[in-house]
Short mmCIF file of C-alpha atoms in Angstrom, two decimals:
data_model
loop_
_atom_site.label_atom_id
_atom_site.label_comp_id
_atom_site.label_asym_id
_atom_site.label_seq_id
_atom_site.Cartn_x
_atom_site.Cartn_y
_atom_site.Cartn_z
CA GLN A 1 -4.33 34.98 -33.52
CA VAL A 2 -2.28 32.74 -35.80
CA GLN A 3 -1.54 33.66 -39.40
CA LEU A 4 0.22 31.63 -42.08
CA VAL A 5 1.76 33.41 -45.03
CA GLU A 6 3.02 31.54 -48.08
CA SER A 7 5.52 32.87 -50.59
CA GLY A 8 7.62 31.67 -53.48
CA GLY A 9 5.01 30.80 -56.07
CA GLY A 10 5.22 31.97 -59.65
CA LEU A 11 5.59 30.98 -63.28
CA VAL A 12 8.24 28.46 -64.26
CA GLN A 13 8.97 26.36 -67.31
CA ALA A 14 8.62 22.60 -67.21
CA GLY A 15 11.72 21.05 -65.70
CA GLY A 16 12.38 24.09 -63.57
CA SER A 17 12.39 24.58 -59.80
CA LEU A 18 10.65 26.70 -57.21
CA ARG A 19 10.93 26.92 -53.44
CA LEU A 20 7.83 27.70 -51.41
CA SER A 21 7.93 29.05 -47.88
CA CYS A 22 5.21 29.35 -45.26
CA ALA A 23 5.79 31.27 -42.05
CA ALA A 24 3.50 31.24 -39.04
CA SER A 25 3.08 34.25 -36.77
CA GLY A 26 1.00 35.06 -33.74
CA SER A 27 0.36 33.16 -30.55
CA ILE A 28 2.41 30.03 -31.14
CA PHE A 29 3.77 27.66 -28.54
CA SER A 30 4.74 24.74 -30.73
CA ILE A 31 3.71 23.46 -34.11
CA ASN A 32 3.07 19.79 -34.67
CA PRO A 33 2.66 18.52 -38.22
CA MET A 34 3.23 20.96 -41.04
CA GLY A 35 2.15 20.23 -44.56
CA TRP A 36 1.65 21.37 -48.09
CA TYR A 37 -1.49 20.79 -50.11
CA ARG A 38 -2.52 21.86 -53.56
CA GLN A 39 -5.70 22.49 -55.47
CA ALA A 40 -5.95 22.75 -59.23
CA PRO A 41 -8.96 24.40 -60.92
CA GLY A 42 -11.98 22.14 -60.79
CA LYS A 43 -10.26 19.60 -58.56
CA GLN A 44 -10.28 18.78 -54.88
CA ARG A 45 -7.49 19.87 -52.59
CA GLU A 46 -4.89 17.12 -52.25
CA LEU A 47 -2.01 16.33 -49.96
CA VAL A 48 1.47 17.03 -51.32
CA ALA A 49 3.74 16.43 -48.33
CA THR A 50 3.83 16.56 -44.55
CA ILE A 51 6.56 16.78 -41.93
CA THR A 52 6.37 16.17 -38.20
CA ARG A 53 8.08 18.26 -35.57
CA GLY A 54 10.75 15.59 -35.37
CA GLY A 55 11.38 15.69 -39.10
CA SER A 56 9.57 12.59 -40.34
CA THR A 57 8.21 13.18 -43.84
CA ASN A 58 5.44 11.81 -46.00
CA TYR A 59 4.94 12.48 -49.71
CA ALA A 60 2.23 11.92 -52.25
CA ASP A 61 3.33 9.44 -54.87
CA PHE A 62 3.13 12.03 -57.64
CA VAL A 63 5.89 14.18 -56.05
CA LYS A 64 8.22 11.54 -54.64
CA GLY A 65 11.76 12.12 -55.83
CA ARG A 66 10.96 15.63 -57.09
CA PHE A 67 9.75 17.62 -54.06
CA THR A 68 11.35 17.96 -50.63
CA ILE A 69 9.61 19.29 -47.54
CA SER A 70 11.59 20.75 -44.65
CA ARG A 71 10.96 22.92 -41.62
CA ASP A 72 12.72 25.36 -39.34
CA ASN A 73 11.11 25.06 -35.91
CA ALA A 74 12.91 28.15 -34.59
CA LYS A 75 11.37 30.23 -37.38
CA ASN A 76 7.96 28.48 -37.40
CA THR A 77 8.46 27.99 -41.11
CA VAL A 78 7.92 25.13 -43.52
CA TYR A 79 9.47 24.89 -46.99
CA LEU A 80 8.73 22.97 -50.14
CA GLN A 81 11.54 22.58 -52.64
CA MET A 82 10.01 21.64 -55.97
CA ASN A 83 12.27 20.31 -58.73
CA SER A 84 11.58 18.83 -62.15
CA LEU A 85 8.26 20.62 -62.27
CA LYS A 86 5.62 19.43 -64.70
CA PRO A 87 2.63 21.26 -66.19
CA GLU A 88 0.35 19.04 -64.11
CA ASP A 89 1.91 20.54 -60.98
CA THR A 90 0.13 23.79 -61.78
CA SER A 91 -2.04 24.55 -58.74
CA VAL A 92 -2.56 26.84 -55.83
CA TYR A 93 -0.36 25.52 -53.04
CA TYR A 94 -1.50 25.86 -49.44
CA CYS A 95 0.38 25.25 -46.23
CA LYS A 96 -1.28 23.83 -43.15
CA MET A 97 -0.05 23.71 -39.59
CA GLU A 98 -1.48 22.11 -36.48
CA ILE A 99 -1.10 24.51 -33.56
CA ARG A 100 -2.50 23.70 -30.11
CA GLY A 101 -4.79 21.09 -31.60
CA MET A 102 -6.24 23.33 -34.31
CA ASP A 103 -5.52 23.35 -38.04
CA TYR A 104 -4.51 26.62 -39.64
CA TRP A 105 -4.27 27.25 -43.39
CA GLY A 106 -2.50 29.83 -45.44
CA LYS A 107 -4.26 31.69 -48.24
CA GLY A 108 -2.29 29.91 -50.92
CA THR A 109 0.34 30.72 -53.51
CA LEU A 110 -0.09 30.04 -57.22
CA VAL A 111 2.40 27.87 -59.05
CA THR A 112 2.11 27.79 -62.83
CA VAL A 113 4.26 25.45 -64.89
CA SER A 114 4.40 26.11 -68.61
CA LEU A 115 5.49 23.78 -71.40
#
């Protein structure tokens, strides 16, 4: 059984930085796309960034230039470096990984950005 565990969320002031991590464990052969999504209260979950196994990245417009996604295939881990955080970035952040054709989600980590 595959499990994804996120870490690194917390409270930060506007303009600050946080680094999220998401590690997969269990029966894993290889992981194809990895991604980060977020969901604010009362809103739908939205894509933040994705990265392929080969390292190609895709970002939502609202994080371009501020967030950087990366991955360590040997550790089955994906990261999200978040800089210049804004109050509107406050959300629960979820990682998603495609493993053997199935999508797996973490339980989420809360990021709160204060003024």
